[in-house]
Every structure is written in structure tokens, then in C-alpha cells.
XYZ file of C-alpha atoms in Angstrom:
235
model
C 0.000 0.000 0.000
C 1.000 3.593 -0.689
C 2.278 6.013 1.811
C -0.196 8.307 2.825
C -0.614 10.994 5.435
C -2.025 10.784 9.144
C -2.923 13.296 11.675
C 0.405 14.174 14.165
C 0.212 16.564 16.925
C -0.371 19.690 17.066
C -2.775 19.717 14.224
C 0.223 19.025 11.999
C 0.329 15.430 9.560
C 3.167 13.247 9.724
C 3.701 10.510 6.250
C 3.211 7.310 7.333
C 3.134 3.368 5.983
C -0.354 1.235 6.213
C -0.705 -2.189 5.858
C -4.120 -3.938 6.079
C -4.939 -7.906 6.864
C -5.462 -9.795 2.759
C -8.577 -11.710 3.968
C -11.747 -10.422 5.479
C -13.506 -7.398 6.038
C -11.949 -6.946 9.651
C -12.828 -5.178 12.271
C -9.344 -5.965 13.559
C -7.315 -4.761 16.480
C -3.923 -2.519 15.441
C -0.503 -1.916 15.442
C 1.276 1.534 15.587
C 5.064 0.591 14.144
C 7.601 2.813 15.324
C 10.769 2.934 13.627
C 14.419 2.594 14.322
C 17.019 5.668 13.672
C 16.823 4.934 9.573
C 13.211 5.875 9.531
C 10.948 4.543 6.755
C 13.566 1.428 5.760
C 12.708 -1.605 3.688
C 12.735 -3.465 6.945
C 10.136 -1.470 8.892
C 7.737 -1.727 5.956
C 8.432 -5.533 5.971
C 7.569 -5.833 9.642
C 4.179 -3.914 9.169
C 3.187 -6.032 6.066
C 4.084 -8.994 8.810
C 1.738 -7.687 11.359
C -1.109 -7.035 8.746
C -0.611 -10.876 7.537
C -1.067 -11.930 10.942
C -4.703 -10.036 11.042
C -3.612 -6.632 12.570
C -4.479 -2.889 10.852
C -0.360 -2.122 10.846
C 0.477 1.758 10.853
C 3.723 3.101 10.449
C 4.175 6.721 11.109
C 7.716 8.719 9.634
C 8.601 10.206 12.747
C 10.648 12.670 10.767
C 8.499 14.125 8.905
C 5.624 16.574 11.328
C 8.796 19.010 11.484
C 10.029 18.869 7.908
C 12.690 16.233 8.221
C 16.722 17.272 8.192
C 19.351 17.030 10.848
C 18.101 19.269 13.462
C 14.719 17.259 12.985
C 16.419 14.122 13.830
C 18.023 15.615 16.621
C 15.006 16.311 18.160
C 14.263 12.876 17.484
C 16.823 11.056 19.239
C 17.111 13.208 22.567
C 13.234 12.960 23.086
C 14.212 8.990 22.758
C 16.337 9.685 26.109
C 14.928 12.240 27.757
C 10.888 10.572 27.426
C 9.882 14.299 26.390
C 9.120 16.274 23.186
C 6.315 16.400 20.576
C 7.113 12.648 19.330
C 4.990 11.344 21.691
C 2.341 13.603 20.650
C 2.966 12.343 17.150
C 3.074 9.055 18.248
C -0.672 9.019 19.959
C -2.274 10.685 17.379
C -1.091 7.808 15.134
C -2.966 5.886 17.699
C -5.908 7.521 18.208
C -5.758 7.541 13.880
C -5.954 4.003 13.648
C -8.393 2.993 16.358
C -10.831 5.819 15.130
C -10.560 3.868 11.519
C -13.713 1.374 10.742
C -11.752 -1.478 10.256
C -10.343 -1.318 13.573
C -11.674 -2.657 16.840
C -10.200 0.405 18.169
C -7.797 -2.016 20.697
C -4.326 -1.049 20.041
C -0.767 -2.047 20.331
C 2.593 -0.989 19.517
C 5.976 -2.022 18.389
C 9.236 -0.448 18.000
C 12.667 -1.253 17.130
C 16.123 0.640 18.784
C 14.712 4.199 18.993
C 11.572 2.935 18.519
C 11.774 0.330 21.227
C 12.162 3.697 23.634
C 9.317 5.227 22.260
C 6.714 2.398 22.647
C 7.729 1.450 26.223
C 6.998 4.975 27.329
C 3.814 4.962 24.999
C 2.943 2.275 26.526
C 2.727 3.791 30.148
C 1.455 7.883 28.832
C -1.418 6.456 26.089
C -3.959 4.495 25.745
C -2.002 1.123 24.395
C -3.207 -2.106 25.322
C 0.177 -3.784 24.890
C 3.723 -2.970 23.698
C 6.482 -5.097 22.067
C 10.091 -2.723 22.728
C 12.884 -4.133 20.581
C 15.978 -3.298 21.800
C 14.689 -0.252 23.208
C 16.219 1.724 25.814
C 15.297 1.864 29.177
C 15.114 4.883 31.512
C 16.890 4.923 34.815
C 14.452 5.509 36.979
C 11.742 2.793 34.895
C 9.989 2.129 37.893
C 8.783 5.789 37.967
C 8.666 6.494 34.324
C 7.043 3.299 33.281
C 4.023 3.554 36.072
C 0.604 2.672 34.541
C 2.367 0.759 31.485
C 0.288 -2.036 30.083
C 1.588 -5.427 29.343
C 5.228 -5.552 27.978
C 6.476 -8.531 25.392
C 10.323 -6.896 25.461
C 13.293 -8.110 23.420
C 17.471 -7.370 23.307
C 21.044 -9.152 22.843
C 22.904 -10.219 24.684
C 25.594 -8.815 22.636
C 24.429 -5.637 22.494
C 26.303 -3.233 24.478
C 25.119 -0.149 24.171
C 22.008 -1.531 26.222
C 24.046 -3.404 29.312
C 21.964 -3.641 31.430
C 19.071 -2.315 29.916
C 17.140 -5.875 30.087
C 17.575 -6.975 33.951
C 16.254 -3.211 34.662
C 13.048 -3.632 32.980
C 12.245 -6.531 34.407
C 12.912 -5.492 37.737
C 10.497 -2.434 37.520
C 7.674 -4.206 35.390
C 8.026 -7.189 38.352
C 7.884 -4.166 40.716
C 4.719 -3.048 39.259
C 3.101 -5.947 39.082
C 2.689 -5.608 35.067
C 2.126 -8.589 32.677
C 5.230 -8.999 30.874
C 7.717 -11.712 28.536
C 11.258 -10.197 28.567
C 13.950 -12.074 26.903
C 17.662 -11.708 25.864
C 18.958 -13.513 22.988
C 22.909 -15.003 23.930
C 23.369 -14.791 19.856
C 22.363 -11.234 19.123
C 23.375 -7.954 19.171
C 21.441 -4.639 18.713
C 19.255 -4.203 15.302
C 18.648 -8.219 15.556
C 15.739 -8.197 13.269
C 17.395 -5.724 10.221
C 19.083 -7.443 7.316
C 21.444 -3.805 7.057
C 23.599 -4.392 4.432
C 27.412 -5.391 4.623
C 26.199 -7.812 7.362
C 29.962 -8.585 8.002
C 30.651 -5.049 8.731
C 27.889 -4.779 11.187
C 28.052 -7.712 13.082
C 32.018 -6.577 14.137
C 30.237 -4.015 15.977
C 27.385 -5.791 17.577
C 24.780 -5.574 15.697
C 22.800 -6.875 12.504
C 20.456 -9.805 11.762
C 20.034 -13.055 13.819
C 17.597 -15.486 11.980
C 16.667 -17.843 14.837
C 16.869 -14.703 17.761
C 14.145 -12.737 15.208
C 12.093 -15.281 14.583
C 11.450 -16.368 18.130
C 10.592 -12.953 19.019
C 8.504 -12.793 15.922
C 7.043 -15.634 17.675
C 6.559 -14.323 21.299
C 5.799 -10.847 20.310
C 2.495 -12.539 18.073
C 1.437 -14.756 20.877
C 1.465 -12.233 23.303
C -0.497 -9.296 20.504
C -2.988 -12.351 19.996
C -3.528 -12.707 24.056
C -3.955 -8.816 24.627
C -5.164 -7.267 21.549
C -7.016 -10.248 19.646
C -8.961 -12.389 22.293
C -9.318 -9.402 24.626
């Protein structure tokens, strides 16, 4: 499906990528997809078009583009990723409230997100009105107990390998357990950050922990599905 245009905040529109279920008239529940620091790659169209096949209305919005795009855009981007502040978020539930206003949607909504992204929806997850969130090597705040209060079931992924999150893993499980919030978080032994993007010059990336891992993807592929079809389908 073509891009297209959604609402963002501030009565701005941000571009975005929708992907619909092939069979069946729907309602079904939805997906907001929010990407890593590439933006609109091959890859994050691939995972939406995975999420429609498995019966989900799949949005993904260009977080880039409410503000025009370009390096200071970016910028903005990537500190809101580690401060949990700026209008992203308000970009990010208006995507939301986009696709469960849509008729083909049962108006029950998740969200997914990969590095950046993976930021992004666990915070969603605790500010908006998300009925489940699947952070992929996302970062975690310091202080998650605080930040993440209110946050609705978590299906969370990393590597083991990945350094730039040590850490990151063992602390959001301690705060979800702390909160008494529904969760499956798992670390891979095999991967490294970016796990479920085939980047090219593989070779190149894997040197510096990161890049595709068949069997770690595909068993979060797994989990994160299982859990979607627990909290957004049969709910």
C-alpha cells in the first residue's frame, strides 16, 4: 500500500506506511510501528506487512516528517528517545488515536518499536492508551519504575551482545516485576542490537554488535504474536 498521510500533533500530519490484513472485512485490532534511527527502511515496511498478515491494521508513522525532516529534525528525534519528552509522543498518539478511530479497527491497540523505537513504545505504553507494547531493543530509563508507572503489558526483546544496552534488560524486568505488570522479557545469547534488520554489509555490522540473527528474530517474531494475539485479539 501507498504512503499516505495521518494526523500528528499539534494539528500538523506526519507521512506514514499502512498495511491492512489480505482476507476479510476486519474489524481488527492494530498496530502503531515505530521505527528505528533509519526511519521509513525496507525493513520497517516488511515488519508492518508482517503484522497485517497476521490479522492486525499495521500503521507506520515517519517520525521525521511533522517538522520537515533534516538534521536538526532528527536531533530532536533522538534526545526525546532519552529524555521521554518532546512532541514525538504527541505524534506518536495521534497515530494511535488515527488508527483505532478507523472502521476497520476494533479500536484495541498495540505498539511495536525497534532501537529508537523500542524507547518510544515502552513509554507509549505507560502515557497512552495502548493495550500492549512489544520494545525491541529499546532503551530503558533509569528511573523505569517511575517512568514506566501505569504501562500495560510488555512482550520486550534485546542481545545479549548488544552493548550499548548493558543492562538495559535486567532493569526492565525489575520495575515491570515491581509493578506488578504482565510482561515476557527475553535476551537472545546470539544477538546484538538491530537483531531483526538485514542492514547491508552484514559482516561489517556484526564486528560491531549488531545486525540480523535469523533464529533470535524469529522467536521474538514468535513471542511478540502470541502475546499481541492474548492482549489485543482475544481481549
Amino acid at each position: 500500500m501507498p504512503d499516505l498521510h495521518i494526523p500528528a500533533g499539534a494539528g500538523s500530519h506526519q507521512q506514514a506506511y499502512l498495511a491492512t490484513p489480505p482476507v476479510g472485512d476486519g474489524p481488527w485490532p492494530g498496530v502503531v510501528v515505530l521505527q528505528d534511527a533509519f526511519g521509513m527502511t525496507d525493513d520497517l515496511r516488511e515488519h508492518t506487512d508482517r503484522l497485517a498478515t497476521a490479522g492486525y491494521v499495521a500503521v507506520a508513522p515517519r517520525l521525521y516528517s511533522p517538522r520537515g525532516g533534516g538534521p536538526r529534525c532528527v536531533a530532536a528525534v533522538f534526545r526525546s528517545m532519552t529524555s521521554g519528552t518532546g512532541d514525538v509522543f504527541d505524534d506518536i498518539d495521534a497515530a494511535r488515536a488515527w488508527l483505532a478511530g478507523r472502521d476497520d479497527c476494533t479500536g484495541r491497540v498495540g505498539a511495536i518499536g525497534f532501537c529508537q523505537g523500542g524507547g518510544f513504545a515502552l513509554l507509549a505504553g505507560a502515557r497512552q492508551d495502548f493495550a500492549a507494547v512489544a520494545p525491541n531493543y529499546g532503551h530503558v530509563p533509569t528511573d523505569a519504575e517511575r517512568e514506566l508507572e501505569g504501562i500495560c503489558p510488555v512482550v520486550a526483546s534485546f542481545g545479549a551482545r548488544d552493548v550499548s544496552l548493558k543492562g538495559h534488560p535486567e532493569r526492565l524486568e525489575s520495575a515491570l516485576d515491581a509493578l506488578g505488570v504482565e510482561k515476557d522479557v527475553k535476551t537472545y545469547p546470539t544477538a546484538g542490537h538491530s537483531f531483526f534488520e538485514r542492514f547491508p554489509a552484514q559482516a561489517v555490522v556484526r564486528r560491531l554488535g549488531a545486525g540480523y540473527d535469523h533464529d533470535a528474530s524469529e522467536d521474538a517474531w514468535g513471542r511478540i504474536l502470541r502475546f499481541f494475539e492474548t492482549h489485543l485479539k482475544a481481549a
